[in-house]
Tab-separated table of C-alpha atoms and ligand atoms in Angstrom:
chain	number	residue	atom	x	y	z
A	190	UNK	CA	-0.025	-0.095	0.061
A	191	UNK	CA	1.443	3.334	-0.763
A	192	UNK	CA	-0.469	5.613	1.107
A	193	UNK	CA	1.939	5.689	4.139
A	194	UNK	CA	3.069	9.368	2.932
A	195	UNK	CA	5.366	12.159	5.514
A	196	UNK	CA	1.856	12.952	6.584
A	197	UNK	CA	1.969	9.694	8.776
A	198	UNK	CA	5.301	9.725	9.548
A	199	UNK	CA	4.964	12.884	11.307
A	200	UNK	CA	2.078	11.916	13.005
A	201	UNK	CA	3.740	8.868	14.304
A	202	UNK	CA	6.632	11.203	14.923
A	203	UNK	CA	4.485	12.913	17.337
A	204	UNK	CA	3.680	9.570	19.250
A	205	UNK	CA	6.913	8.244	19.290
A	206	UNK	CA	8.186	11.611	20.886
A	207	UNK	CA	5.308	11.523	23.552
A	208	UNK	CA	6.064	7.955	24.413
A	209	UNK	CA	9.766	9.067	24.754
A	210	UNK	CA	8.467	11.759	27.092
A	211	UNK	CA	6.823	8.790	29.138
A	212	UNK	CA	9.551	6.673	29.468
A	213	UNK	CA	11.608	9.629	30.503
A	214	UNK	CA	9.190	10.273	33.149
A	215	UNK	CA	9.035	7.280	34.176
A	216	UNK	CA	12.967	6.877	35.433
A	217	UNK	CA	12.608	10.106	37.305
A	218	UNK	CA	10.561	8.143	39.141
A	219	UNK	CA	12.380	5.355	39.631
A	220	UNK	CA	15.666	7.009	40.674
A	221	UNK	CA	13.552	9.877	42.939
A	222	UNK	CA	12.306	6.406	44.711
A	223	UNK	CA	16.403	5.611	44.905
A	224	UNK	CA	17.351	8.841	46.312
A	225	UNK	CA	14.370	8.244	48.813
A	226	UNK	CA	15.449	5.467	49.718
A	227	UNK	CA	19.389	6.291	49.883
A	228	UNK	CA	18.555	9.492	52.288
A	229	UNK	CA	16.288	7.505	54.632
A	230	UNK	CA	19.413	5.296	54.608
A	231	UNK	CA	21.888	8.382	55.154
A	232	UNK	CA	19.514	10.004	57.874
A	233	UNK	CA	19.306	6.430	59.696
A	234	UNK	CA	23.652	6.141	59.261
A	235	UNK	CA	24.396	10.048	60.343
A	236	UNK	CA	22.678	8.465	63.776
A	237	UNK	CA	26.078	6.727	64.652
A	238	UNK	CA	27.931	9.820	63.785
A	239	UNK	CA	26.276	11.210	66.481
A	240	UNK	CA	26.054	15.172	67.102
A	241	UNK	CA	28.992	15.294	64.738
A	242	UNK	CA	26.548	14.562	61.842
A	243	UNK	CA	23.175	16.025	62.999
A	244	UNK	CA	24.211	18.654	59.742
A	245	UNK	CA	24.057	15.972	57.385
A	246	UNK	CA	21.193	14.153	58.814
A	247	UNK	CA	19.322	17.652	57.900
A	248	UNK	CA	20.278	17.605	54.624
A	249	UNK	CA	19.758	14.049	54.206
A	250	UNK	CA	15.731	14.599	55.629
A	251	UNK	CA	15.703	17.559	53.191
A	252	UNK	CA	16.722	15.891	50.483
A	253	UNK	CA	14.401	12.893	51.199
A	254	UNK	CA	11.343	15.912	51.288
A	255	UNK	CA	12.451	16.701	47.335
A	256	UNK	CA	12.597	13.204	46.528
A	257	UNK	CA	9.240	13.155	47.700
A	258	UNK	CA	8.105	16.160	45.802
A	259	UNK	CA	9.722	15.107	42.158
A	260	UNK	CA	7.873	11.650	42.874
A	261	UNK	CA	4.492	13.832	43.149
A	262	UNK	CA	5.391	16.044	40.681
A	263	UNK	CA	6.119	13.259	38.094
A	264	UNK	CA	2.450	11.867	38.481
A	265	UNK	CA	1.026	14.954	37.110
A	266	UNK	CA	3.133	14.677	34.393
A	267	UNK	CA	2.422	11.159	34.048
A	268	UNK	CA	-1.182	11.993	33.687
A	269	UNK	CA	-0.485	15.009	31.191
A	270	UNK	CA	1.391	12.238	28.840
A	271	UNK	CA	-1.512	10.172	29.196
A	272	UNK	CA	-4.155	12.730	27.993
A	273	UNK	CA	-1.302	14.280	25.126
A	274	UNK	CA	-1.286	10.215	23.787
A	275	UNK	CA	-5.127	10.396	23.821
A	276	UNK	CA	-5.116	13.650	21.701
A	277	UNK	CA	-2.352	12.582	19.037
A	278	UNK	CA	-4.964	9.528	18.463
A	279	UNK	CA	-7.476	11.449	18.245
A	280	UNK	CA	-6.050	13.768	15.945
A	281	UNK	CA	-4.327	11.144	13.682
A	282	UNK	CA	-7.317	9.552	13.226
A	283	UNK	CA	-8.996	12.855	12.043
A	284	UNK	CA	-6.068	13.154	9.554
A	285	UNK	CA	-6.384	10.231	8.210
A	286	UNK	CA	-9.936	10.247	7.868
A	287	UNK	CA	-8.961	13.671	5.929
A	288	UNK	CA	-6.763	11.905	3.670
A	289	UNK	CA	-9.709	9.409	2.269
A	290	UNK	CA	-11.527	12.357	2.040
A	291	UNK	CA	-9.146	13.921	-0.285
A	292	UNK	CA	-8.993	10.637	-2.535
A	293	UNK	CA	-12.595	11.285	-3.299
A	294	UNK	CA	-12.728	12.331	-6.946
A	295	UNK	CA	-15.513	13.788	-7.733
A	296	UNK	CA	-16.096	16.709	-10.623
A	297	UNK	CA	-20.143	17.793	-10.162
A	298	UNK	CA	-20.878	20.678	-7.955
A	299	UNK	CA	-23.152	18.250	-5.394
A	300	UNK	CA	-19.465	16.536	-4.473
A	301	UNK	CA	-17.365	19.496	-4.364
A	302	UNK	CA	-19.842	21.563	-2.126
A	303	UNK	CA	-20.582	17.928	0.239
A	304	UNK	CA	-16.354	17.708	0.733
A	305	UNK	CA	-15.677	21.065	1.247
A	306	UNK	CA	-18.550	20.842	3.526
A	307	UNK	CA	-16.657	17.524	5.083
A	308	UNK	CA	-13.164	19.610	5.007
A	309	UNK	CA	-14.050	22.472	7.047
A	310	UNK	CA	-15.677	20.431	9.956
A	311	UNK	CA	-12.370	18.064	9.832
A	312	UNK	CA	-9.948	21.117	9.977
A	313	UNK	CA	-11.703	22.849	12.753
A	314	UNK	CA	-11.430	19.528	14.303
A	315	UNK	CA	-7.572	18.996	13.598
A	316	UNK	CA	-7.123	22.495	15.045
A	317	UNK	CA	-8.895	21.936	18.658
A	318	UNK	CA	-7.013	18.858	18.739
A	319	UNK	CA	-3.634	20.792	17.842
A	320	UNK	CA	-4.602	23.584	20.038
A	321	UNK	CA	-5.440	21.346	23.052
A	322	UNK	CA	-1.992	19.437	22.172
A	323	UNK	CA	-0.245	23.005	22.539
A	324	UNK	CA	-1.900	23.710	25.687
A	325	UNK	CA	-0.624	20.015	27.437
A	326	UNK	CA	2.611	20.495	26.062
A	327	UNK	CA	2.994	23.794	27.543
A	328	UNK	CA	1.230	22.883	30.524
A	329	UNK	CA	4.144	19.781	30.501
A	330	UNK	CA	6.927	22.473	29.536
A	331	UNK	CA	6.248	23.962	32.515
A	332	UNK	CA	5.482	20.627	35.121
A	333	UNK	CA	9.315	19.861	33.882
A	334	UNK	CA	10.512	22.991	34.187
A	335	UNK	CA	9.360	23.326	37.684
A	336	UNK	CA	10.955	19.974	38.489
A	337	UNK	CA	13.782	20.681	37.352
A	338	UNK	CA	13.972	23.663	39.769
A	339	UNK	CA	12.897	21.110	42.379
A	340	UNK	CA	16.384	18.935	41.222
A	341	UNK	CA	18.514	22.188	41.126
A	342	UNK	CA	17.354	22.586	45.312
A	343	UNK	CA	18.629	18.849	45.224
A	344	UNK	CA	21.900	19.455	44.021
A	345	UNK	CA	22.600	22.472	45.973
A	346	UNK	CA	21.220	19.578	49.119
A	347	UNK	CA	23.550	16.679	47.992
A	348	UNK	CA	26.564	19.232	47.838
A	349	UNK	CA	26.476	20.686	51.708
A	350	UNK	CA	25.497	16.827	52.808
A	351	UNK	CA	28.838	16.256	50.999
A	352	UNK	CA	30.720	19.242	53.344
A	353	UNK	CA	28.265	17.675	56.373
A	354	UNK	CA	29.960	14.186	55.696
A	355	UNK	CA	33.184	16.042	56.228
A	356	UNK	CA	32.419	16.566	59.815
A	357	UNK	CA	30.907	12.878	60.460
A	358	UNK	CA	33.720	12.250	62.657
A	359	UNK	CA	33.800	7.991	62.549
A	360	UNK	CA	31.473	7.846	60.317
A	361	UNK	CA	32.615	10.694	57.646
A	362	UNK	CA	33.730	8.023	55.329
A	363	UNK	CA	30.574	5.916	54.838
A	364	UNK	CA	28.574	9.731	54.728
A	365	UNK	CA	30.756	10.685	52.501
A	366	UNK	CA	30.103	7.817	49.662
A	367	UNK	CA	26.154	7.949	50.484
A	368	UNK	CA	25.709	11.568	49.820
A	369	UNK	CA	28.334	11.055	46.660
A	370	UNK	CA	25.043	8.404	45.379
A	371	UNK	CA	22.107	10.837	46.086
A	372	UNK	CA	24.779	13.021	44.297
A	373	UNK	CA	24.816	11.463	41.099
A	374	UNK	CA	20.766	9.870	41.464
A	375	UNK	CA	19.953	14.031	41.185
A	376	UNK	CA	21.969	14.228	38.690
A	377	UNK	CA	20.498	11.582	36.267
A	378	UNK	CA	16.955	12.763	36.918
A	379	UNK	CA	17.912	16.737	36.208
A	380	UNK	CA	19.584	15.116	33.037
A	381	UNK	CA	16.614	13.239	31.944
A	382	UNK	CA	14.115	15.852	32.930
A	383	UNK	CA	16.329	18.667	30.544
A	384	UNK	CA	16.204	15.650	27.840
A	385	UNK	CA	12.112	15.480	28.594
A	386	UNK	CA	12.147	19.324	28.382
A	387	UNK	CA	14.514	19.765	24.922
A	388	UNK	CA	12.347	17.048	23.331
A	389	UNK	CA	9.335	19.255	24.569
A	390	UNK	CA	10.923	22.612	22.918
A	391	UNK	CA	11.927	20.494	19.787
A	392	UNK	CA	7.942	19.046	19.320
A	393	UNK	CA	6.718	22.847	19.385
A	394	UNK	CA	8.718	23.784	16.278
B	116	UNK	CA	-12.094	3.627	-10.934
B	117	UNK	CA	-15.524	2.101	-9.643
B	118	UNK	CA	-18.896	2.809	-11.084
B	119	UNK	CA	-22.620	2.923	-10.446
B	120	UNK	CA	-24.329	0.337	-12.325
B	121	UNK	CA	-28.281	0.169	-12.781
B	122	UNK	CA	-29.532	-3.622	-11.594
B	123	UNK	CA	-33.579	-2.544	-11.263
B	124	UNK	CA	-35.653	0.186	-11.370
B	125	UNK	CA	-39.145	1.012	-11.128
B	126	UNK	CA	-40.594	4.237	-10.113
B	127	UNK	CA	-38.269	5.267	-7.401
B	128	UNK	CA	-37.258	1.340	-6.493
B	129	UNK	CA	-33.767	0.837	-7.469
B	130	UNK	CA	-30.888	-1.585	-7.274
B	131	UNK	CA	-27.479	-0.282	-8.317
B	132	UNK	CA	-24.139	-1.394	-7.727
B	133	UNK	CA	-20.791	-0.142	-7.375
B	134	UNK	CA	-18.535	-2.700	-9.201
B	135	UNK	CA	-15.587	-3.497	-10.762
B	136	UNK	CA	-12.660	-1.453	-9.443
B	137	UNK	CA	-9.286	-2.347	-12.046
B	138	UNK	CA	-7.018	0.251	-10.004
B	139	UNK	CA	-7.619	-1.088	-6.983
B	140	UNK	CA	-4.822	-2.197	-4.960
B	141	UNK	CA	-3.871	-5.381	-5.398
B	142	UNK	CA	-3.521	-6.417	-1.864
B	143	UNK	CA	-7.310	-5.654	-1.592
B	144	UNK	CA	-10.015	-8.459	-2.478
B	145	UNK	CA	-12.726	-6.472	-4.854
B	146	UNK	CA	-15.366	-5.911	-3.421
B	147	UNK	CA	-18.895	-5.153	-4.591
B	148	UNK	CA	-21.544	-2.632	-2.859
B	149	UNK	CA	-24.927	-2.864	-3.670
B	150	UNK	CA	-27.515	0.391	-3.152
B	151	UNK	CA	-31.282	-0.041	-2.415
B	152	UNK	CA	-33.292	3.230	-2.393
B	153	UNK	CA	-37.015	3.442	-1.974
B	154	UNK	CA	-38.751	6.526	-2.119
B	155	UNK	CA	-36.773	9.188	0.019
B	156	UNK	CA	-33.996	6.737	1.640
B	157	UNK	CA	-31.505	4.950	0.476
B	158	UNK	CA	-29.608	1.599	1.998
B	159	UNK	CA	-26.206	0.709	1.214
B	160	UNK	CA	-25.250	-3.127	1.485
B	161	UNK	CA	-21.650	-4.170	2.716
B	162	UNK	CA	-19.913	-0.585	2.279
B	163	UNK	CA	-16.670	-2.044	2.128
B	164	UNK	CA	-12.699	-0.995	3.269
B	165	UNK	CA	-11.305	1.773	4.574
B	166	UNK	CA	-9.000	1.623	2.043
B	167	UNK	CA	-11.610	1.678	-0.654
B	168	UNK	CA	-13.718	4.064	0.524
B	169	UNK	CA	-12.444	7.040	-1.555
B	170	UNK	CA	-13.741	5.058	-4.894
B	171	UNK	CA	-16.928	3.498	-3.301
B	172	UNK	CA	-17.525	7.068	-2.181
B	173	UNK	CA	-16.481	8.801	-5.146
B	174	UNK	CA	-18.591	6.273	-7.487
B	175	UNK	CA	-21.529	6.603	-5.056
B	176	UNK	CA	-21.661	10.620	-5.642
B	177	UNK	CA	-21.438	10.546	-9.268
B	178	UNK	CA	-24.444	8.996	-9.762
B	179	UNK	CA	-27.065	9.645	-6.503
B	180	UNK	CA	-26.993	11.903	-3.375
B	181	UNK	CA	-24.781	10.273	-0.912
B	182	UNK	CA	-26.816	12.523	1.813
B	183	UNK	CA	-30.476	10.310	0.994
B	184	UNK	CA	-28.330	7.114	2.513
B	185	UNK	CA	-29.499	6.427	5.490
B	186	UNK	CA	-28.916	3.094	6.406
B	187	UNK	CA	-25.746	0.820	6.337
B	188	UNK	CA	-26.609	-3.437	6.091
B	189	UNK	CA	-23.565	-4.789	7.027
B	190	UNK	CA	-23.874	-8.811	6.468
B	191	UNK	CA	-21.062	-9.349	8.585
B	192	UNK	CA	-18.298	-8.082	10.662
B	193	UNK	CA	-15.348	-8.823	7.937
B	194	UNK	CA	-12.827	-6.072	7.502
B	195	UNK	CA	-13.698	-6.040	3.469
B	196	UNK	CA	-17.742	-5.623	4.706
B	197	UNK	CA	-17.656	-2.358	7.180
B	198	UNK	CA	-13.962	-1.261	8.168
B	199	UNK	CA	-14.859	2.201	6.237
B	200	UNK	CA	-17.531	2.881	8.584
B	201	UNK	CA	-15.653	5.601	10.808
B	202	UNK	CA	-15.790	7.395	7.443
B	203	UNK	CA	-19.185	7.026	6.719
B	204	UNK	CA	-19.965	8.299	9.665
B	205	UNK	CA	-18.184	11.128	9.676
B	206	UNK	CA	-19.654	12.101	6.463
B	207	UNK	CA	-23.265	11.411	8.216
B	208	UNK	CA	-23.299	10.904	11.557
B	209	UNK	CA	-26.704	10.028	11.743
B	210	UNK	CA	-26.233	7.150	9.820
B	211	UNK	CA	-27.322	3.981	11.131
B	212	UNK	CA	-26.183	0.497	10.475
B	213	UNK	CA	-27.877	-2.656	10.761
B	214	UNK	CA	-25.716	-6.373	11.486
B	215	UNK	CA	-26.096	-9.138	13.573
B	216	UNK	CA	-26.484	-8.622	17.305
B	217	UNK	CA	-23.600	-10.697	18.199
B	218	UNK	CA	-21.421	-8.203	16.735
B	219	UNK	CA	-22.812	-5.510	19.218
B	220	UNK	CA	-19.653	-4.729	20.845
B	221	UNK	CA	-17.017	-5.584	18.042
B	222	UNK	CA	-18.184	-3.250	15.234
B	223	UNK	CA	-17.824	-0.129	17.369
B	224	UNK	CA	-14.137	-1.311	16.878
B	225	UNK	CA	-14.786	0.272	13.634
B	226	UNK	CA	-16.259	3.545	14.941
B	227	UNK	CA	-19.876	4.337	15.492
B	228	UNK	CA	-21.640	4.154	18.999
B	229	UNK	CA	-24.780	2.656	20.765
B	230	UNK	CA	-26.984	4.748	18.746
B	231	UNK	CA	-25.234	3.101	15.634
B	232	UNK	CA	-26.071	0.123	15.487
B	233	UNK	CA	-29.049	-1.514	15.165
B	234	UNK	CA	-28.619	-5.422	16.194
B	235	UNK	CA	-30.527	-8.105	14.473
B	236	UNK	CA	-32.274	-10.962	15.943
B	237	UNK	CA	-30.485	-14.656	14.623
B	238	UNK	CA	-33.710	-15.007	12.821
B	239	UNK	CA	-33.699	-12.239	11.126
B	240	UNK	CA	-36.799	-9.876	9.769
B	241	UNK	CA	-38.107	-6.601	8.029
B	242	UNK	CA	-36.572	-3.548	7.304
B	243	UNK	CA	-38.168	-0.680	6.341
B	244	UNK	CA	-37.128	1.566	3.884
B	245	UNK	CA	-38.910	4.766	2.566
B	246	UNK	CA	-42.227	2.955	2.945
B	247	UNK	CA	-41.477	-0.939	1.620
B	248	UNK	CA	-39.842	-3.587	3.631
B	249	UNK	CA	-37.038	-6.151	2.821
B	250	UNK	CA	-36.508	-9.289	4.510
B	251	UNK	CA	-33.450	-10.215	6.503
B	252	UNK	CA	-32.288	-13.707	5.675
B	253	UNK	CA	-30.745	-15.529	8.326
B	254	UNK	CA	-26.971	-17.462	6.549
B	255	UNK	CA	-25.451	-17.999	10.084
B	256	UNK	CA	-22.391	-19.215	9.497
B	257	UNK	CA	-21.744	-18.658	5.811
B	258	UNK	CA	-18.889	-17.878	6.867
B	259	UNK	CA	-19.475	-15.998	9.714
B	260	UNK	CA	-21.603	-16.915	12.703
B	261	UNK	CA	-23.685	-13.818	12.585
B	262	UNK	CA	-24.743	-13.501	9.036
B	263	UNK	CA	-27.454	-12.108	7.013
B	264	UNK	CA	-28.536	-11.978	3.787
B	265	UNK	CA	-31.222	-9.221	2.432
B	266	UNK	CA	-34.212	-10.233	-0.175
B	267	UNK	CA	-36.081	-7.602	-1.683
B	268	UNK	CA	-39.109	-9.116	-3.223
B	269	UNK	CA	-40.512	-6.413	-4.753
B	270	UNK	CA	-36.884	-6.361	-6.868
B	271	UNK	CA	-36.788	-9.999	-6.652
B	272	UNK	CA	-33.376	-9.313	-5.612
B	273	UNK	CA	-31.246	-11.131	-2.735
B	274	UNK	CA	-28.403	-9.718	-1.172
B	275	UNK	CA	-26.062	-13.006	-0.352
B	276	UNK	CA	-22.625	-11.586	1.202
B	277	UNK	CA	-19.930	-13.927	0.886
B	278	UNK	CA	-22.220	-16.650	-0.533
B	279	UNK	CA	-22.323	-16.784	-4.370
B	280	UNK	CA	-18.593	-15.009	-3.893
B	281	UNK	CA	-15.981	-15.812	-6.948
B	282	UNK	CA	-12.185	-14.243	-7.460
B	283	UNK	CA	-11.868	-14.943	-11.491
B	284	UNK	CA	-9.302	-13.308	-13.167
B	285	UNK	CA	-9.350	-9.568	-14.066
B	286	UNK	CA	-9.939	-10.819	-18.029
B	287	UNK	CA	-12.820	-13.298	-16.539
B	288	UNK	CA	-14.135	-10.529	-14.382
B	289	UNK	CA	-17.658	-9.972	-15.414
B	290	UNK	CA	-20.273	-7.890	-13.908
B	291	UNK	CA	-22.876	-10.634	-14.518
B	292	UNK	CA	-22.058	-14.449	-14.755
B	293	UNK	CA	-22.218	-15.160	-18.841
B	294	UNK	CA	-20.471	-19.032	-18.120
B	295	UNK	CA	-21.816	-21.104	-15.221
B	296	UNK	CA	-19.199	-23.300	-15.171
B	297	UNK	CA	-16.395	-21.391	-16.338
B	298	UNK	CA	-17.615	-19.070	-13.485
B	299	UNK	CA	-17.773	-21.457	-10.949
B	300	UNK	CA	-14.490	-22.665	-10.605
B	301	UNK	CA	-13.681	-19.383	-9.525
B	302	UNK	CA	-15.968	-19.779	-6.553
B	303	UNK	CA	-14.968	-23.222	-5.599
B	304	UNK	CA	-11.902	-22.885	-3.234
B	305	UNK	CA	-13.364	-20.107	-1.501
B	306	UNK	CA	-16.885	-21.789	-0.760
B	307	UNK	CA	-14.856	-25.081	0.579
B	308	UNK	CA	-12.035	-23.025	2.751
B	309	UNK	CA	-14.591	-19.934	4.117
B	310	UNK	CA	-17.752	-22.110	4.343
B	311	UNK	CA	-17.484	-24.052	7.714
B	312	UNK	CA	-20.864	-25.956	7.963
B	313	UNK	CA	-23.042	-28.597	5.353
B	314	UNK	CA	-26.153	-28.068	7.971
B	315	UNK	CA	-25.383	-24.329	7.271
B	316	UNK	CA	-24.969	-24.466	3.515
B	317	UNK	CA	-28.298	-26.882	3.137
B	318	UNK	CA	-30.015	-24.480	5.602
B	319	UNK	CA	-29.740	-21.881	3.274
B	320	UNK	CA	-30.446	-23.883	-0.278
B	321	UNK	CA	-33.228	-24.605	1.155
B	322	UNK	CA	-34.860	-21.579	2.098
B	323	UNK	CA	-33.108	-19.632	-0.992
B	324	UNK	CA	-34.548	-22.427	-3.115
B	325	UNK	CA	-38.306	-21.710	-2.454
B	326	UNK	CA	-37.932	-17.510	-2.515
B	327	UNK	CA	-38.290	-16.124	-6.317
B	328	UNK	CA	-35.006	-14.673	-6.957
B	329	UNK	CA	-33.855	-12.754	-10.398
B	330	UNK	CA	-30.741	-11.396	-9.377
B	331	UNK	CA	-28.332	-13.526	-6.613
B	332	UNK	CA	-26.106	-10.648	-5.905
B	333	UNK	CA	-22.813	-11.664	-3.681
B	334	UNK	CA	-20.122	-9.122	-1.789
B	335	UNK	CA	-17.555	-10.069	-4.395
B	336	UNK	CA	-17.298	-11.393	-8.580
B	337	UNK	CA	-20.335	-11.557	-10.734
B	338	UNK	CA	-24.013	-11.629	-10.356
B	339	UNK	CA	-26.119	-14.738	-11.068
B	340	UNK	CA	-29.193	-14.040	-12.919
B	341	UNK	CA	-32.380	-16.144	-14.042
B	342	UNK	CA	-31.296	-20.092	-14.397
B	343	UNK	CA	-28.123	-19.392	-12.841
B	344	UNK	CA	-29.203	-18.817	-9.596
B	345	UNK	CA	-30.622	-22.079	-9.288
B	346	UNK	CA	-27.667	-23.472	-10.496
B	347	UNK	CA	-25.874	-21.975	-8.152
B	348	UNK	CA	-28.192	-22.985	-4.936
B	349	UNK	CA	-28.132	-26.897	-7.032
B	350	UNK	CA	-23.869	-26.629	-6.605
B	351	UNK	CA	-23.389	-24.837	-3.333
B	352	UNK	CA	-26.202	-28.132	-1.741
B	353	UNK	CA	-23.880	-30.775	-3.633
B	354	UNK	CA	-20.102	-28.683	-2.377
B	355	UNK	CA	-18.208	-30.671	0.348
B	356	UNK	CA	-17.370	-27.724	2.963
B	357	UNK	CA	-14.947	-27.104	5.738
B	358	UNK	CA	-11.653	-27.496	3.716
B	359	UNK	CA	-9.277	-26.224	6.344
B	360	UNK	CA	-10.206	-29.182	8.267
B	361	UNK	CA	-8.256	-31.274	5.822
B	362	UNK	CA	-4.765	-29.850	6.756
B	363	UNK	CA	-5.430	-31.095	10.479
B	364	UNK	CA	-7.023	-34.157	9.576
B	365	UNK	CA	-5.292	-35.787	6.798
B	366	UNK	CA	-6.957	-39.118	6.756
B	367	UNK	CA	-10.387	-37.152	5.730
B	368	UNK	CA	-8.159	-36.561	2.976
B	369	UNK	CA	-8.551	-40.141	1.433
B	370	UNK	CA	-11.803	-40.420	2.441
B	371	UNK	CA	-13.023	-37.445	0.415
C	422	FE2	FE1	-16.556	-12.526	5.107
C	423	FE2	FE1	-16.284	-10.720	1.717
């Protein structure tokens, strides 16, 4: 069948982009969960460091809060992504229907008139869906940016945890290791979210 | 390009066929769509698949106001029968579709909602069309398990879905059967393989034999008319069907 034109390829590119964004969000949720667990462990191990490790303990507790907020934020993003999949699928169906009607041939005025009426309605519907999709994309971009700011805070906290770890006395090496791991995880979350945001910016063009 | 051709015409009562599409993609089986009109209303039988919608619609609209089509009759649930439904609904959302009630939750996969479908009971019945009535003739298991034909007593035409269908080579592809013996060779393999039950075949043949039929109109291939109608019924009654089973039970092959 020779009807798979550029339009179809472009439309499936939309869907692929959304799928990649969804994957990214799932990755963030996984890593945020790891951060949450690691921060909890850090809090527990800092107890062994006694009063010396009080700074580290505070930083870890705050990191834990941040990872919880990140996971919550990802829930909102996941909902948006699923509504985007729905919007893209609906628009694709509309556009595919449009393609079929474009292939209708009719020289008579009656057919022409009927078709232009249909094209008008289809165009409106596609425009409406495109607008919805644009809105969801902007929402998603905003939410991703907000989550990235959470990551920035997380990175700052993980850096102070690293500094505080040095005061951990006997536990210092262990605390340092945990702090490094936390920093690495937050960094990878930020990287994924940055990728999601870039994907959204690219999809807009 | 498909073309609308008249099979029967008496006042506002008409049967037309949208047949023959030499330009269709070779991967797609060719289909016949029948348009039955009476008064201000029209019904389209087995409107066909998504991919052929543009040619079917073009051919129809070239000779008939498509807005007069109020009903679709789907003999069964196959994609070559009804997968274009969403496009017909896009053209006219008020269109209603008749089909066996057993497909009620399957057909919406092609489009439409609970208001679109009118489920036909197994025993068949009557369908109103612009003041006259058409008979819904049960033809279950030929080949679909929820399968109907449509009989018009006034025009003496039986729309027979996949029963009577043939896949002739292009050079023998004509609107009406002209040489039954030659034609039926192109129907044999299809009927042996697609029709699953001898009991169903005989049940249908008994019913069809007592009907007054001038034209037997299948969804694929040429139309049988005059004496060829009874020739077909007799041929079908004698045919061994269910040939797919031979592949798994070779001992049946020897017996056959
Ligand atoms: Fe079929
Ligand atoms: Fe068929």
